[in-house]
Short mmCIF file of C-alpha atoms in Angstrom, two decimals:
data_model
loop_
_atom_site.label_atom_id
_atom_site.label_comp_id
_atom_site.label_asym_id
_atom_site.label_seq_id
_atom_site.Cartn_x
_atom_site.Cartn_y
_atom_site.Cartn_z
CA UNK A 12 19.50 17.76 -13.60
CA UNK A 13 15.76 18.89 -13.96
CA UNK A 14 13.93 21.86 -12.61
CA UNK A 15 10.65 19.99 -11.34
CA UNK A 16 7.24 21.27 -9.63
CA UNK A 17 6.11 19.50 -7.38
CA UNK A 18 2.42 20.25 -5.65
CA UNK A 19 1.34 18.00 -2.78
CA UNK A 20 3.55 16.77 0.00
CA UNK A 21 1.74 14.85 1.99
CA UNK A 22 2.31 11.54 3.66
CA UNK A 23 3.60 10.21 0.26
CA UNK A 24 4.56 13.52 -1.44
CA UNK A 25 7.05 14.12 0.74
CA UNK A 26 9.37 11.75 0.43
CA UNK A 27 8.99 11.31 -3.10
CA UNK A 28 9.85 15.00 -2.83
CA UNK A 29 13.09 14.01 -1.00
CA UNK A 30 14.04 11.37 -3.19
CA UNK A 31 14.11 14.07 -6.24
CA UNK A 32 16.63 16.45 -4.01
CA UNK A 33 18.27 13.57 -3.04
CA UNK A 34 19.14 13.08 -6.56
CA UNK A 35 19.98 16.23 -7.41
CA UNK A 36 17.21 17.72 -8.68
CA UNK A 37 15.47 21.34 -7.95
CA UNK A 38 12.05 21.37 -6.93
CA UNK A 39 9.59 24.17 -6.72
CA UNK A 40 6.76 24.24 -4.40
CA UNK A 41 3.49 26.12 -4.22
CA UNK A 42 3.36 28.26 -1.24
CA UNK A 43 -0.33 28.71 -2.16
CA UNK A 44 -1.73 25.40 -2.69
CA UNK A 45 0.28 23.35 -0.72
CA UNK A 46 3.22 25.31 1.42
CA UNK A 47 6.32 23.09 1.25
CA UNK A 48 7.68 21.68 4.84
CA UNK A 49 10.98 23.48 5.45
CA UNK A 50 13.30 20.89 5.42
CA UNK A 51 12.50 20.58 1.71
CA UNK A 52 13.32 24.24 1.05
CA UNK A 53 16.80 25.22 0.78
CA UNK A 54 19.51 24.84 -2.01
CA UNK A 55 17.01 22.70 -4.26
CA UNK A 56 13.47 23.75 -2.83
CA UNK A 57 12.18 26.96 -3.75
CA UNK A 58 8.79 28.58 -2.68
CA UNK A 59 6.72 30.05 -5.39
CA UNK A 60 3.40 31.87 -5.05
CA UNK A 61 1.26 29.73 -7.68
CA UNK A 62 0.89 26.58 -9.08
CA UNK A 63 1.20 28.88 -12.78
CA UNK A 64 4.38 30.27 -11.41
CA UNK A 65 5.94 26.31 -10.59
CA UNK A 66 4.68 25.71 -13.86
CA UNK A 67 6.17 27.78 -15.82
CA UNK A 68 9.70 27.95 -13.67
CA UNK A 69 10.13 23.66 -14.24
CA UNK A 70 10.23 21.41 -17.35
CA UNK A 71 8.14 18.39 -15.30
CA UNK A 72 4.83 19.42 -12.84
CA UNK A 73 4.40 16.59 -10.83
CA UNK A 74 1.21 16.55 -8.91
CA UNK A 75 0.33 14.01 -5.86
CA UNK A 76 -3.07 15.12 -4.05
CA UNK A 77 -5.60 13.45 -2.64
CA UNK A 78 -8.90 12.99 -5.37
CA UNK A 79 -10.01 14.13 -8.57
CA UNK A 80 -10.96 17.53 -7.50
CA UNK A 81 -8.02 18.62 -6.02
CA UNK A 82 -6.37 17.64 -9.80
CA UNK A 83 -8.67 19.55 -11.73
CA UNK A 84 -8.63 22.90 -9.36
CA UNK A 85 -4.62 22.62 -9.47
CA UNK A 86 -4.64 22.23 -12.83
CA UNK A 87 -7.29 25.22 -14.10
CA UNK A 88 -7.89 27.24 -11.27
CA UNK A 89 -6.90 31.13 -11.62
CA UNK A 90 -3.03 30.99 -11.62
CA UNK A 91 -2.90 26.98 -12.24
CA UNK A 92 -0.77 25.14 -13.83
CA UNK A 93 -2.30 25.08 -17.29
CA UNK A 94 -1.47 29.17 -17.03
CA UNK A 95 1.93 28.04 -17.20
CA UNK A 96 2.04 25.69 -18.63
CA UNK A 97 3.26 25.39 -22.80
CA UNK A 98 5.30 23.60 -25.24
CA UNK A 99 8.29 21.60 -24.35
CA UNK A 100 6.52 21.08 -20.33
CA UNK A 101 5.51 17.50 -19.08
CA UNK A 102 2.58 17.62 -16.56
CA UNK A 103 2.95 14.29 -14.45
CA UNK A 104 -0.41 13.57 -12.12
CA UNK A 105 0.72 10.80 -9.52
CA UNK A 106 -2.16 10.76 -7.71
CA UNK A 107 -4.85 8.44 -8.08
CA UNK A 108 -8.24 9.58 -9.10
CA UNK A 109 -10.79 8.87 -12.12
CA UNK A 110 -9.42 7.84 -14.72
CA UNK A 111 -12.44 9.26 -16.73
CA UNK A 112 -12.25 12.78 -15.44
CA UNK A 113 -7.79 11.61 -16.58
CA UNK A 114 -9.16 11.89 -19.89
CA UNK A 115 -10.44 15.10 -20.21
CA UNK A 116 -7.39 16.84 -17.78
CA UNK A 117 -4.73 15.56 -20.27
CA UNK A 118 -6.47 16.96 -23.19
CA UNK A 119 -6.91 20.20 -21.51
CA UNK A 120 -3.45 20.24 -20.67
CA UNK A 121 -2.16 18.96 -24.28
CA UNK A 122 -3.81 22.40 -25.65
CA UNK A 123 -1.51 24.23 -24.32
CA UNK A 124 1.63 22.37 -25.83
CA UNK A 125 2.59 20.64 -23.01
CA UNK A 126 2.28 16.75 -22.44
CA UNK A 127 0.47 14.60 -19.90
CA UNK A 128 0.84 11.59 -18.08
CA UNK A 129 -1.00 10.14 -15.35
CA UNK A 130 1.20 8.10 -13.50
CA UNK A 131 -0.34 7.04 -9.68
CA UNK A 132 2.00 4.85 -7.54
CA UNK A 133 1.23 1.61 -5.48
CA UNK A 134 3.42 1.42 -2.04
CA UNK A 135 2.48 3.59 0.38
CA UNK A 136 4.68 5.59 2.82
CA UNK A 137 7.11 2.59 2.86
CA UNK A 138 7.18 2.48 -0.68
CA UNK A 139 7.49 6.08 -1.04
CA UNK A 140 10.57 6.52 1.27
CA UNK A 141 12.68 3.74 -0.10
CA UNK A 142 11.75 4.82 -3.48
CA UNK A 143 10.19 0.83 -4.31
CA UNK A 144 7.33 2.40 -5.37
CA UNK A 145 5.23 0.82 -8.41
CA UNK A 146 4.52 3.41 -11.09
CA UNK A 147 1.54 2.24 -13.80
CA UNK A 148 1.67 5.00 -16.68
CA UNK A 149 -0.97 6.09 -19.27
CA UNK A 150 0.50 8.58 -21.90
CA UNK A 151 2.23 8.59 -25.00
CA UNK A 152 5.86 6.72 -25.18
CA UNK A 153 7.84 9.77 -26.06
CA UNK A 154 6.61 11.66 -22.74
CA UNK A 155 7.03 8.14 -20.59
CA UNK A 156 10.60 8.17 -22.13
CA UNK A 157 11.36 12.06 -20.91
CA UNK A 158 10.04 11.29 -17.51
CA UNK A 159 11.62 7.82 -17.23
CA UNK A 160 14.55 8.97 -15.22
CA UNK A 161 12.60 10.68 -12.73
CA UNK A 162 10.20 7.67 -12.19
CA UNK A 163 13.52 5.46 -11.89
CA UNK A 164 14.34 8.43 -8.61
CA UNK A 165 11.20 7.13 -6.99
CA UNK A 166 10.28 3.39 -8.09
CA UNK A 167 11.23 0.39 -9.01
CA UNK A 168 8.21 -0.93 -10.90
CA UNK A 169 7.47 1.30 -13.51
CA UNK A 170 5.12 0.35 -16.69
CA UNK A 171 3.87 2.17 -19.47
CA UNK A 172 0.47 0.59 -20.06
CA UNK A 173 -1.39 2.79 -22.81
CA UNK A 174 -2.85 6.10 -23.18
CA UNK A 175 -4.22 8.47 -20.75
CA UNK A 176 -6.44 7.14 -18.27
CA UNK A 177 -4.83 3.94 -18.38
CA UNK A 178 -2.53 4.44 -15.11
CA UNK A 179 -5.71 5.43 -13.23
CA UNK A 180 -7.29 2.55 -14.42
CA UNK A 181 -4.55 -0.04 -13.57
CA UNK A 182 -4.74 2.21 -10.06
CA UNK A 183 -7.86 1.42 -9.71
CA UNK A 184 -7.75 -2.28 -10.07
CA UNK A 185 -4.37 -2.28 -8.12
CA UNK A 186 -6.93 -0.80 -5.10
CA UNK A 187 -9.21 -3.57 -5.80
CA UNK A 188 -6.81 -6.46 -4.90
CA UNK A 189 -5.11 -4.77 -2.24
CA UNK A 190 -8.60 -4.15 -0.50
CA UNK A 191 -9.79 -7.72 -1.00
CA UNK A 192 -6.02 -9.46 0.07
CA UNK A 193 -6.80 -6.76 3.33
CA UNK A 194 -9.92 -8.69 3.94
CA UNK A 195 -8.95 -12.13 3.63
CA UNK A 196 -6.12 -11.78 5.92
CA UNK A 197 -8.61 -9.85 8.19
CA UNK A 198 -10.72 -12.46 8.06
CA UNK A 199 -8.26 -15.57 8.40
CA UNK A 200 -6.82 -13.63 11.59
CA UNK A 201 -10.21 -13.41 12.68
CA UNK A 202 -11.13 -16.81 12.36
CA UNK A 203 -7.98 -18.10 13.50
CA UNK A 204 -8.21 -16.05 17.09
CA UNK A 205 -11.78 -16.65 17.57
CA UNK A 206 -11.16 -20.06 17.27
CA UNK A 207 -8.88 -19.87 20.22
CA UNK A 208 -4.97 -19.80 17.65
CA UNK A 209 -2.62 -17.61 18.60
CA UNK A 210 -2.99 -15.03 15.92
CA UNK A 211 0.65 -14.27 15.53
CA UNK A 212 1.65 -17.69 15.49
CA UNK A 213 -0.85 -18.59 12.46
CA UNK A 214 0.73 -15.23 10.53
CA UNK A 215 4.23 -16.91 11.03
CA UNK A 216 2.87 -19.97 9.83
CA UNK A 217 1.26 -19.35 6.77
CA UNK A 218 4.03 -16.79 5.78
CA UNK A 219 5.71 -19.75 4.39
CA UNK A 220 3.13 -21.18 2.38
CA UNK A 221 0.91 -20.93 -0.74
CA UNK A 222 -1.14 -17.99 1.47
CA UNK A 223 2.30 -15.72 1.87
CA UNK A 224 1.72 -12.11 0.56
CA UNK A 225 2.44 -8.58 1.17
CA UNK A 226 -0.32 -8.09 2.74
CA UNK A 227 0.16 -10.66 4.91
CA UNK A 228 3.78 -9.89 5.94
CA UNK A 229 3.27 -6.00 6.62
CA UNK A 230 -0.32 -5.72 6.81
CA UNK A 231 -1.11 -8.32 9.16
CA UNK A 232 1.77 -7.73 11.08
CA UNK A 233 0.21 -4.33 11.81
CA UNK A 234 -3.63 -6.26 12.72
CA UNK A 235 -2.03 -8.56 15.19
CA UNK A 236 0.45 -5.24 16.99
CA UNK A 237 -2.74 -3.23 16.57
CA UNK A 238 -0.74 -0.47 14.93
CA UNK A 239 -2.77 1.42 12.58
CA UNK A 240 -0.91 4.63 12.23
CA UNK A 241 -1.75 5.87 8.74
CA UNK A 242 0.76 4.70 5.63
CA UNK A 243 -2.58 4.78 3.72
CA UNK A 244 -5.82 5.79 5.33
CA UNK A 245 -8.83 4.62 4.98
CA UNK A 246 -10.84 7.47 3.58
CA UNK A 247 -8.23 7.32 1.27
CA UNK A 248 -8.56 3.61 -0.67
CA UNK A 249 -12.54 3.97 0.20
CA UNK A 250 -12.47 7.10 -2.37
CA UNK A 251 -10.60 4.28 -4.23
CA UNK A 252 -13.20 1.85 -4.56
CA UNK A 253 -15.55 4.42 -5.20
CA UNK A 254 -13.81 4.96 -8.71
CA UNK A 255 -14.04 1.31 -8.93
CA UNK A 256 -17.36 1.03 -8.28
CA UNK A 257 -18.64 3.72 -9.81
CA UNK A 258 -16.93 2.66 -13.52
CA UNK A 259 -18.43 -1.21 -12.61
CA UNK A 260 -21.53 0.73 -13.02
CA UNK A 261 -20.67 2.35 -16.00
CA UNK A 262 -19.57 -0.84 -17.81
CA UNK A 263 -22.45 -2.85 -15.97
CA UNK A 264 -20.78 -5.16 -14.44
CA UNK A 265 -20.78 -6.57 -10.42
CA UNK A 266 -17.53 -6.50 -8.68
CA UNK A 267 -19.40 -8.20 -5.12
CA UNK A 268 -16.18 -8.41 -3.32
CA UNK A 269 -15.01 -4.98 -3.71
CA UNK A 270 -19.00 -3.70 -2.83
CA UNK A 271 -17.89 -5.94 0.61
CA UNK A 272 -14.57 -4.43 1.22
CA UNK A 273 -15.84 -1.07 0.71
CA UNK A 274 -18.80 -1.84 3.21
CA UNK A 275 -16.10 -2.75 5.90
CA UNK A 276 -13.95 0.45 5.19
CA UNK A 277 -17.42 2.69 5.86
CA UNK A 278 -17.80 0.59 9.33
CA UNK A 279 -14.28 1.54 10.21
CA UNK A 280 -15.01 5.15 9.22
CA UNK A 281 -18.68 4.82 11.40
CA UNK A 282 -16.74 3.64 14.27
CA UNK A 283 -14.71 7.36 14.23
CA UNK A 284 -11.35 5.19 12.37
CA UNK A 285 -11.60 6.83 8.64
CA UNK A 286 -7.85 8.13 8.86
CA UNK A 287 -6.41 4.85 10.33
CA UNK A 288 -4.38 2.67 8.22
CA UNK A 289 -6.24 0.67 5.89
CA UNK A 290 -5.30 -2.51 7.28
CA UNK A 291 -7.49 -1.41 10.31
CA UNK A 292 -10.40 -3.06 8.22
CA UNK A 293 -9.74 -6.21 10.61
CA UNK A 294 -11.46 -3.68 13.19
CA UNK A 295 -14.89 -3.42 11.39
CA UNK A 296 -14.56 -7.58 11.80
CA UNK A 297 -13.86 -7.54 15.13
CA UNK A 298 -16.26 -5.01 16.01
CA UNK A 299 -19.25 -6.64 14.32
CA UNK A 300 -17.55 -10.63 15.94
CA UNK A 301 -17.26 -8.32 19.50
CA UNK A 302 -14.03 -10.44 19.37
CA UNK A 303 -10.24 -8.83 19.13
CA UNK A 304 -7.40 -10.47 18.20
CA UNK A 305 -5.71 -9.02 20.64
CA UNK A 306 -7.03 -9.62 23.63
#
């Protein structure tokens, strides 16, 4: 079994957390970055001061925070986990954030001896409890192969696509299609309502045709209950398509639906909803048709 860090237990963290125990691994926590809820603590969770003492206590640092900042200030800060970290160490960033800024984190952190992989996940909350989650890799295939089992603890779908940066980037464009499917089924429902359809009814319907997705069987279950308790918020994918648009820039190219999607997240976030689930972007429609679906 493997002694692994593990900074950042949020809504995802957690479980992902859990799963590891579950399995029999020993985790150590950060008391200063991110203090570990106590059910986690116990025969395998133990409390450390630092994010340089977790480092150099476990063979695999796994970090899941929220953005690119909160990466880099775990990583180098005073007593971070480049302090502690060395050779033989696997630093493992799950989080999603730029994959440029990836770059120059895993080369930082490959100074020191140890290896790097950013590896963020696609699933949300669900995914993260019933360890389905899809893990898109950028690293080198020796490091992918060490970390492999603990991947296979909390996913299903796991892919080594290239070097660093690489996961971020697939992130990235894995945010990009979920954000557009979220509109079109927003939209559809919209339409559909408006035009006097029983919302639910057209859902059901087109579950079984060419139109079926994910999106449409969780997601828009969720638009027509009207329950938008947070499995990913929406501050959360709009920092998403920020990366996305940002890099469009940098490559000059236009990505017009994803400029769209991202306008309907900020009217969500103007209308006080920034930490509602993101398939609350049916609420920016609605608010701008003055039409729910539920009514």
């Amino acid at each position: 079994m493997a002694k692994i860090g593990f900074i950042g237990t949020g809504i995802m963290g957690k479980p992902m957390a859990q799963n590891l125990q579950n399995a029999g691994h020993t985790l150590f926590f950060s008391e200063h970055h991110d203090p570990a809820p106590a059910d986690l603590l116990g025969e395998r969770g133990v409390a450390l001061a630092t994010p340089k003492e977790v480092a150099q206590e476990a063979e695999f640092i796994i970090l899941m925070v929220p953005d690119t900042p909160q990466v880099e200030d775990v990583l180098f800060r005073e007593n971070g986990v480049a302090d502690g970290a060395g050779a033989g160490k696997v630093v493992i960033d799950m989080s999603s954030i730029s994959p440029i800024a990836t770059k120059g984190f895993a080369e930082r952190i490959k100074a020191t001896g140890a290896d790097y992989l950013d590896a963020p996940v696609s699933g949300g909350e669900v995914g993260a409890k019933a360890a389905t989650l899809t893990i898109m890799v950028g690293g080198s295939e020796a490091a992918f192969e060490r970390a492999k089992p603990l991947f296979d603890v909390m996913g299903k779908n796991i892919t080594l696509v290239g070097g660093n940066g690489d996961g971020q980037t697939t992130k990235v464009a894995n945010q990009i299609i979920v954000a557009l499917n979220i509109q079109a089924v927003s939209e559809a429902l919209l339409f559909a309502s408006k035009a006097g359809a029983n919302p639910a009814k057209v859902r059901e319907a087109l579950m079984g045709g060419f139109a079926s997705s994910k999106i449409l069987e969780v997601h828009g279950e969720r638009m027509v209950k009207g329950t938008f308790d947070p499995g990913f918020k929406i501050c959360l994918h709009q920092k998403d398509l920020n990366l996305a648009l940002e890099g469009a820039r940098a490559l000059q190219i236009n990505l017009p639906n994803t400029a769209s999607a991202q306008q309907n997240f900020s009217t969500c976030a103007a209308l006080g909803g920034e930490n509602w689930d993101h398939s609350a972007m049916i609420k920016a429609l609605e608010h701008m048709a003055n039409h729910s679906i539920r009514d």
